[in-house]
Tab-separated table of C-alpha atoms in Angstrom:
chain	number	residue	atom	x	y	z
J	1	UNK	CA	0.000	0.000	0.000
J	2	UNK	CA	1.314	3.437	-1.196
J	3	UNK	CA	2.590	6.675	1.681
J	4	UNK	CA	-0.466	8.797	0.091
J	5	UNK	CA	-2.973	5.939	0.660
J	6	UNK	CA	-1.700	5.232	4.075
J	7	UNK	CA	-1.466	9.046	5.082
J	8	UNK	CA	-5.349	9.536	4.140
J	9	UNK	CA	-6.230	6.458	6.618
J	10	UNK	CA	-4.175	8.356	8.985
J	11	UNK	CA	-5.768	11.860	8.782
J	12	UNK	CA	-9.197	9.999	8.625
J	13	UNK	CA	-8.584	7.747	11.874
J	14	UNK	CA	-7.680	11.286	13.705
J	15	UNK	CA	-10.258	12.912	12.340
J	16	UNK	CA	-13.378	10.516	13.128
J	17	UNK	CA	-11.093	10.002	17.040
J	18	UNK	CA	-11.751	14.076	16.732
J	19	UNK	CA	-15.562	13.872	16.076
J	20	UNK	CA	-16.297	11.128	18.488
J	21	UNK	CA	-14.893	13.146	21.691
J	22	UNK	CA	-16.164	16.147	20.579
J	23	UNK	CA	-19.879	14.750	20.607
J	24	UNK	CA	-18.840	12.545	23.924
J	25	UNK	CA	-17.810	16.054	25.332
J	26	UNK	CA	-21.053	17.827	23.964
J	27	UNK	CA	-23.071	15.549	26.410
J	28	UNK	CA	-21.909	17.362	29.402
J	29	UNK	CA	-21.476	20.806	28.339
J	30	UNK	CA	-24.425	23.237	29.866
J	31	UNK	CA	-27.088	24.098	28.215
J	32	UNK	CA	-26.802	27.371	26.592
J	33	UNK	CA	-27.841	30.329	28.372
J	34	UNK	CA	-30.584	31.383	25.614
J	35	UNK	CA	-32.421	27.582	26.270
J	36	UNK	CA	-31.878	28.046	30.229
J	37	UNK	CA	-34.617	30.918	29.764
J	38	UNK	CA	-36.980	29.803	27.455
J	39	UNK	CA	-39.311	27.868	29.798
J	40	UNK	CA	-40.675	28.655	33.294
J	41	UNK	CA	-40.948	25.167	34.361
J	42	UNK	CA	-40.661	21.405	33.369
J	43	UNK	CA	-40.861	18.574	34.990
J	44	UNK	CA	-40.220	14.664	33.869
J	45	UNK	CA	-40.319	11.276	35.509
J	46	UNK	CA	-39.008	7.969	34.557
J	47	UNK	CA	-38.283	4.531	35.731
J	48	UNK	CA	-35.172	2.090	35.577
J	49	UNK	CA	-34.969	-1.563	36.421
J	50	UNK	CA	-31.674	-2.415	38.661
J	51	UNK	CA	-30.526	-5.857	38.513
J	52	UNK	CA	-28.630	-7.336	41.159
J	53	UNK	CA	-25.482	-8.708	40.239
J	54	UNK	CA	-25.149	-11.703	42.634
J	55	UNK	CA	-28.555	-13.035	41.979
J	56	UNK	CA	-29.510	-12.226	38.287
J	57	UNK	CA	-32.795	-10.781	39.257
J	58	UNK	CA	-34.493	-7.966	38.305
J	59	UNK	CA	-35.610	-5.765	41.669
J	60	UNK	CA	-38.267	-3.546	41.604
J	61	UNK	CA	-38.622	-0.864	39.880
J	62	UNK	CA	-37.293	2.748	40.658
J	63	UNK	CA	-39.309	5.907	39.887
J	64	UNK	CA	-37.236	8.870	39.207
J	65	UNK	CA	-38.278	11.940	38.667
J	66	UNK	CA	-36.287	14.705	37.163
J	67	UNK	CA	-37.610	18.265	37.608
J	68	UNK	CA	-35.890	20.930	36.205
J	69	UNK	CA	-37.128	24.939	36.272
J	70	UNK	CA	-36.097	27.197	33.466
J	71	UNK	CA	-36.457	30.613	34.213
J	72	UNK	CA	-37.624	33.633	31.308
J	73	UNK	CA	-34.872	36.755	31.608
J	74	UNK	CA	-35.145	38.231	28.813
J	75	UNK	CA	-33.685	41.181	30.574
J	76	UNK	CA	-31.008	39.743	32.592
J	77	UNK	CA	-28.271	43.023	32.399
J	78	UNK	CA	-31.132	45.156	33.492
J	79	UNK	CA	-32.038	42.605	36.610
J	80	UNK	CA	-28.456	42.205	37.220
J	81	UNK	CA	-28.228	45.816	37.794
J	82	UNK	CA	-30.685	45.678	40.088
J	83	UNK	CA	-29.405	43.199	41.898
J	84	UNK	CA	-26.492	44.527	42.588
J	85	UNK	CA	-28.129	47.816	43.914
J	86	UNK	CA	-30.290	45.989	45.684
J	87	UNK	CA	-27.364	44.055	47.247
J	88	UNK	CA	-25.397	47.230	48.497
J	89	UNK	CA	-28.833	48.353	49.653
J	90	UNK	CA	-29.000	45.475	51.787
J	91	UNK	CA	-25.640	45.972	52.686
J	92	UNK	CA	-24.950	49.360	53.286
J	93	UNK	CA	-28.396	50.147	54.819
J	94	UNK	CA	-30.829	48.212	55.675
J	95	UNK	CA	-28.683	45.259	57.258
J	96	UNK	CA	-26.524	47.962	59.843
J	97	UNK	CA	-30.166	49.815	60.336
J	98	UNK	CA	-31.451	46.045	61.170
J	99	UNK	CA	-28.326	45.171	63.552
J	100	UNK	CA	-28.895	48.408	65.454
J	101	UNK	CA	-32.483	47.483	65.867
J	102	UNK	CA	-31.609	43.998	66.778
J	103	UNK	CA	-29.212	45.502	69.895
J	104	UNK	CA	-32.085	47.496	71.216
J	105	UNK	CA	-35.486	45.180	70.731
J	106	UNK	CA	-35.314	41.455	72.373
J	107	UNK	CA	-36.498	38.336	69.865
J	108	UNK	CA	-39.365	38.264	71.789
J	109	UNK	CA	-40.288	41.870	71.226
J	110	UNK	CA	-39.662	41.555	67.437
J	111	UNK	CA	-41.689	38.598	67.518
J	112	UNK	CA	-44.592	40.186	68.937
J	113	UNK	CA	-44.103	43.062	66.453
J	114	UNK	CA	-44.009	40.758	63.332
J	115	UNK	CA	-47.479	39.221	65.112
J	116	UNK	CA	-48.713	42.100	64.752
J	117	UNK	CA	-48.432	43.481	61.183
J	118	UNK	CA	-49.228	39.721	60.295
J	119	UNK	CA	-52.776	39.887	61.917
J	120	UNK	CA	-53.400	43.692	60.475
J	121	UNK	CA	-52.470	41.719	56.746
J	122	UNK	CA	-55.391	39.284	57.467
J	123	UNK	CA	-57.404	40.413	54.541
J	124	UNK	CA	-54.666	39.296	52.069
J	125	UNK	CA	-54.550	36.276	53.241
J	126	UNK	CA	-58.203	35.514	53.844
J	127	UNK	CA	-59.459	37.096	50.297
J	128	UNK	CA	-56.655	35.034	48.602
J	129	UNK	CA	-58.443	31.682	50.074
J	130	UNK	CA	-61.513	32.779	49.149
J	131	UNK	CA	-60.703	33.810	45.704
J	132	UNK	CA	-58.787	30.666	45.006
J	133	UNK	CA	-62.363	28.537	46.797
J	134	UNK	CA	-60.209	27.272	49.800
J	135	UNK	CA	-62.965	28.062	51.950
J	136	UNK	CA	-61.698	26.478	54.976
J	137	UNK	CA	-58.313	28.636	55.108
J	138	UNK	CA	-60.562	31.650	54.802
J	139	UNK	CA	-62.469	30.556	57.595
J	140	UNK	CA	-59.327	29.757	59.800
J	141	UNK	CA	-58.104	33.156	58.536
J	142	UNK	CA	-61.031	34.729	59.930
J	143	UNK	CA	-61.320	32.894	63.149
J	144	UNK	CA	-57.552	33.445	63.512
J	145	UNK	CA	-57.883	37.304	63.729
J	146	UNK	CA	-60.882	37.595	65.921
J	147	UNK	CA	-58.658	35.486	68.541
J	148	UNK	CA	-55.464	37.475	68.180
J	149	UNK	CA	-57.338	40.691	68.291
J	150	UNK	CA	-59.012	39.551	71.381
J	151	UNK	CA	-57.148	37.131	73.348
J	152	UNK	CA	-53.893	38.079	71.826
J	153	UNK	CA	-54.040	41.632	72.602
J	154	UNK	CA	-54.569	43.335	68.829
J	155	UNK	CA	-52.645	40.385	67.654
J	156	UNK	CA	-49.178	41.139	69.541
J	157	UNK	CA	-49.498	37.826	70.448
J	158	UNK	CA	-50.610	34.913	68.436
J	159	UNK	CA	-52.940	32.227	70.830
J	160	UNK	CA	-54.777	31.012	67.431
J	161	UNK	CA	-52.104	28.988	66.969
J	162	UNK	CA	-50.532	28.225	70.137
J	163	UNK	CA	-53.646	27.582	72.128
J	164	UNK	CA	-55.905	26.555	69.118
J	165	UNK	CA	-53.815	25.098	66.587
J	166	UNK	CA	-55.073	27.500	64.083
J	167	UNK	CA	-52.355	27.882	61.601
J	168	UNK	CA	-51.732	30.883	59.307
J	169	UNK	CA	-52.561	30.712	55.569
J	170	UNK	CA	-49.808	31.707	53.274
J	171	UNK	CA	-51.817	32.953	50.094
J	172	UNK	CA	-51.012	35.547	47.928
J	173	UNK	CA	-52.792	37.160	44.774
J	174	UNK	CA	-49.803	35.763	43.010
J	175	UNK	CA	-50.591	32.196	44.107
J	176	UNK	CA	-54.152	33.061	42.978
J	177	UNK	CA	-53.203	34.310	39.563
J	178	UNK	CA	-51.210	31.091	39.039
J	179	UNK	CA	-54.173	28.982	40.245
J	180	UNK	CA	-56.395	30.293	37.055
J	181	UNK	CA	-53.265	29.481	34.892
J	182	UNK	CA	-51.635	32.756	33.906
J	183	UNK	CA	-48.414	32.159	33.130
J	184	UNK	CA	-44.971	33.265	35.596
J	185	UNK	CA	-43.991	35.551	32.646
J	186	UNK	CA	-40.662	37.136	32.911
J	187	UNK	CA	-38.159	37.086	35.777
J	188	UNK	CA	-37.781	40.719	37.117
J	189	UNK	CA	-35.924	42.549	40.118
J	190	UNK	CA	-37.461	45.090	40.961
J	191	UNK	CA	-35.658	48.003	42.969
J	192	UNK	CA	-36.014	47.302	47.089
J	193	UNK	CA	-38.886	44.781	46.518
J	194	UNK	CA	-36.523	42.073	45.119
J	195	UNK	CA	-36.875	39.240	42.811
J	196	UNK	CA	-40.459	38.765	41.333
J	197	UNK	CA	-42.050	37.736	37.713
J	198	UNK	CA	-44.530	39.524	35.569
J	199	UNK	CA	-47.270	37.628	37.569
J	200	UNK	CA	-46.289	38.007	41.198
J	201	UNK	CA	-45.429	41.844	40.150
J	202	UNK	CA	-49.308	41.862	39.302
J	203	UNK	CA	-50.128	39.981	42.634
J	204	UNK	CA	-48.070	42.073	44.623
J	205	UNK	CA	-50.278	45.325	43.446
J	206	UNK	CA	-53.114	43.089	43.976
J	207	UNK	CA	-52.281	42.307	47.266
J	208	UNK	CA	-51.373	46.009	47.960
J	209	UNK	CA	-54.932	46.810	47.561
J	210	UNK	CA	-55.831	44.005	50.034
J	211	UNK	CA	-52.863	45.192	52.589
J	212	UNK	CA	-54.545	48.192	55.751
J	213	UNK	CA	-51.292	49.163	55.336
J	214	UNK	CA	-51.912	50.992	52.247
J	215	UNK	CA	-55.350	52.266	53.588
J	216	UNK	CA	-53.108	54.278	55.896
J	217	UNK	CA	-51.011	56.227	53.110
J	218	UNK	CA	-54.425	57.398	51.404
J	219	UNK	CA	-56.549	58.416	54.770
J	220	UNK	CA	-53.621	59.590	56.951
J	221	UNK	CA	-50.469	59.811	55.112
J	222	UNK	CA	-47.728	58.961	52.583
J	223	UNK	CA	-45.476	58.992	55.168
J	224	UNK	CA	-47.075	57.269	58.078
J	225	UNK	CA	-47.649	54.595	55.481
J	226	UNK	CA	-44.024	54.325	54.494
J	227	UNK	CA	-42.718	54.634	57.689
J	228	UNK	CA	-45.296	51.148	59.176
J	229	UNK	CA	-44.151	49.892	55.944
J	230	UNK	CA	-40.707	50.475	56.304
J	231	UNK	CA	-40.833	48.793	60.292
J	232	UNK	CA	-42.244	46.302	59.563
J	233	UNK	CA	-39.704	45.350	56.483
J	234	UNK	CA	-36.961	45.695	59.022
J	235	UNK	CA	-38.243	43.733	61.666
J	236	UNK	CA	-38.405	40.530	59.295
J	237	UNK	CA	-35.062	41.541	58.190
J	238	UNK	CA	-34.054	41.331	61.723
J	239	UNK	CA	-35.747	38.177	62.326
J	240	UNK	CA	-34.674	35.986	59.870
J	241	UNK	CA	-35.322	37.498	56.206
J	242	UNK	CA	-31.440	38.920	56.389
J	243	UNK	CA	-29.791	35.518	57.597
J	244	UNK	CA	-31.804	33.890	54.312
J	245	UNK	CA	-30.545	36.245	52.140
J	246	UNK	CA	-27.121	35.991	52.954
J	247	UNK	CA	-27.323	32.296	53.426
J	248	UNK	CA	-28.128	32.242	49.468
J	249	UNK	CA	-26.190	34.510	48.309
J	250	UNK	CA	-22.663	34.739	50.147
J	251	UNK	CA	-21.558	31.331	49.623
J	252	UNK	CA	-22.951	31.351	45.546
J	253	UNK	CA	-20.708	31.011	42.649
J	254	UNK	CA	-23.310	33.380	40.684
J	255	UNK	CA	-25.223	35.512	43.595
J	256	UNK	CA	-28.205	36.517	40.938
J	257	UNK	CA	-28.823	32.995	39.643
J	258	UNK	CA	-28.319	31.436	43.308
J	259	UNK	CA	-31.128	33.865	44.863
J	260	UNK	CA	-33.355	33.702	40.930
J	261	UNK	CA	-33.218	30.079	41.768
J	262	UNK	CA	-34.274	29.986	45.236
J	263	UNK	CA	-37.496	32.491	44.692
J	264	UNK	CA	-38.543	30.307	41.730
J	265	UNK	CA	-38.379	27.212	43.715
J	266	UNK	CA	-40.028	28.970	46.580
J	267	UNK	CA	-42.604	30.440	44.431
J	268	UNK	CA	-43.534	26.882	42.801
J	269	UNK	CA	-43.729	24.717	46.118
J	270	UNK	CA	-46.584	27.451	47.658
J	271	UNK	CA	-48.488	27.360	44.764
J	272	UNK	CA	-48.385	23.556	44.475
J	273	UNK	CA	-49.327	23.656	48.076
């Protein structure tokens, strides 16, 4: 057999030993970052049979399932901006202003305080039940605030669920939205609020409307408003809402994806609830 003939078998050898790792390789790259965002969520499940090796027989089957969230940002440098403001803002403000608070009010006197705004939020909670027909949480809602409002003196304290084992109902106008099947849309961070999607950004103004809170900045005062806003934002940062952040964030590779991740996992386990 001639050099030219032999060369060719050569180069073709080293080129098909080329292709073969590439696509060997291809099967653990990540997916690309446009697919990552095309889909809010997807999940799959499958089965294998394992055989043991010492008997030859086949043991039961083994359900597996595979779920796996994509998330839709089509604006991801705008949200990353965000982010990172929102990140010195937690940072550079609100977590000294928190600390400080911490030193002065006891855990016990924060808890009583976070009690408190979370029995004047009642209607959120209850009108979310109703509106998605779980009847019963509306009616533990309701039986939960005329307890705390009585026994637990306007709700500082919370005997509904100590004494009666009346548990609190987390429902939201976005859960509701989701339950009549509008879509997440978009991922967005939104500037002090925080991570959010097209259709928790629509709950959340729902839910404003629902929220006393907001009943104060219209009959009393922009400012009065902000300011039992603004208290009772730091006293959950105080609590525990500051140790979560951080917890997702600090030890993260990619701090926007880590946290993205975490609020769309959150996000899909209430509403599935």
């Amino acid at each position: 057999m001639g050099k030219p003939v032999l060369l060719m078998l050569f180069l073709g050898l080293i080129s098909f030993s080329s292709l073969s790792q590439t696509y060997v390789l291809g099967e653990d790259l990540p997916v690309s970052e446009k697919q990552s965002h095309e889909v809010i969520n997807n999940s799959e499940e499958t089965s294998t049979t394992i055989t043991d090796e010492n008997t030859n027989e086949e043991l039961e089957p083994v359900q597996i399932e595979f779920d796996t969230v994509y998330v839709k940002d089509p604006i991801e440098p705008y949200n990353r901006t965000i982010f990172a403001f929102n990140d010195k803002t937690y940072y550079y403000v609100m977590k000294p202003v928190s600390t400080g608070y911490k030193k002065v009010f006891p855990e016990k006197v924060r808890v009583s305080i976070r009690n408190f705004f979370l029995n004047v939020k009642t209607p959120i909670r209850l009108f979310n039940c109703l509106f998605q027909g779980k009847f019963k949480g509306a009616g533990t809602e309701g039986l939960r605030f005329l307890v705390n409002s009585t026994i637990g003196l306007a709700g500082f304290f919370d005997p509904a669920k100590s004494k009666f084992h009346l548990e609190k109902q987390d429902e939201d106008f976005g859960q509701t939205l989701a339950k009549y099947n509008m879509g997440a849309g978009p991922y967005i961070e939104w500037p002090i609020i925080g991570p959010s999607t097209l259709r928790d950004t629509i709950g959340y103004v729902g839910d404003m409307a629902l929220n006393p809170l907001t009943l104060i900045s219209f009959f009393i005062g922009p400012w009065e408003g902000f300011a039992a806003n603004a208290s009772d934002v730091n006293n959950e940062v105080s609590l525990d809402k500051g140790e979560t952040y951080e917890s997702i964030t600090k030890p993260a590779i990619d701090p926007y994806i880590a946290l993205q991740d975490a609020y769309i996992q959150n996000r899909l386990k209430r509403i599935k609830e």
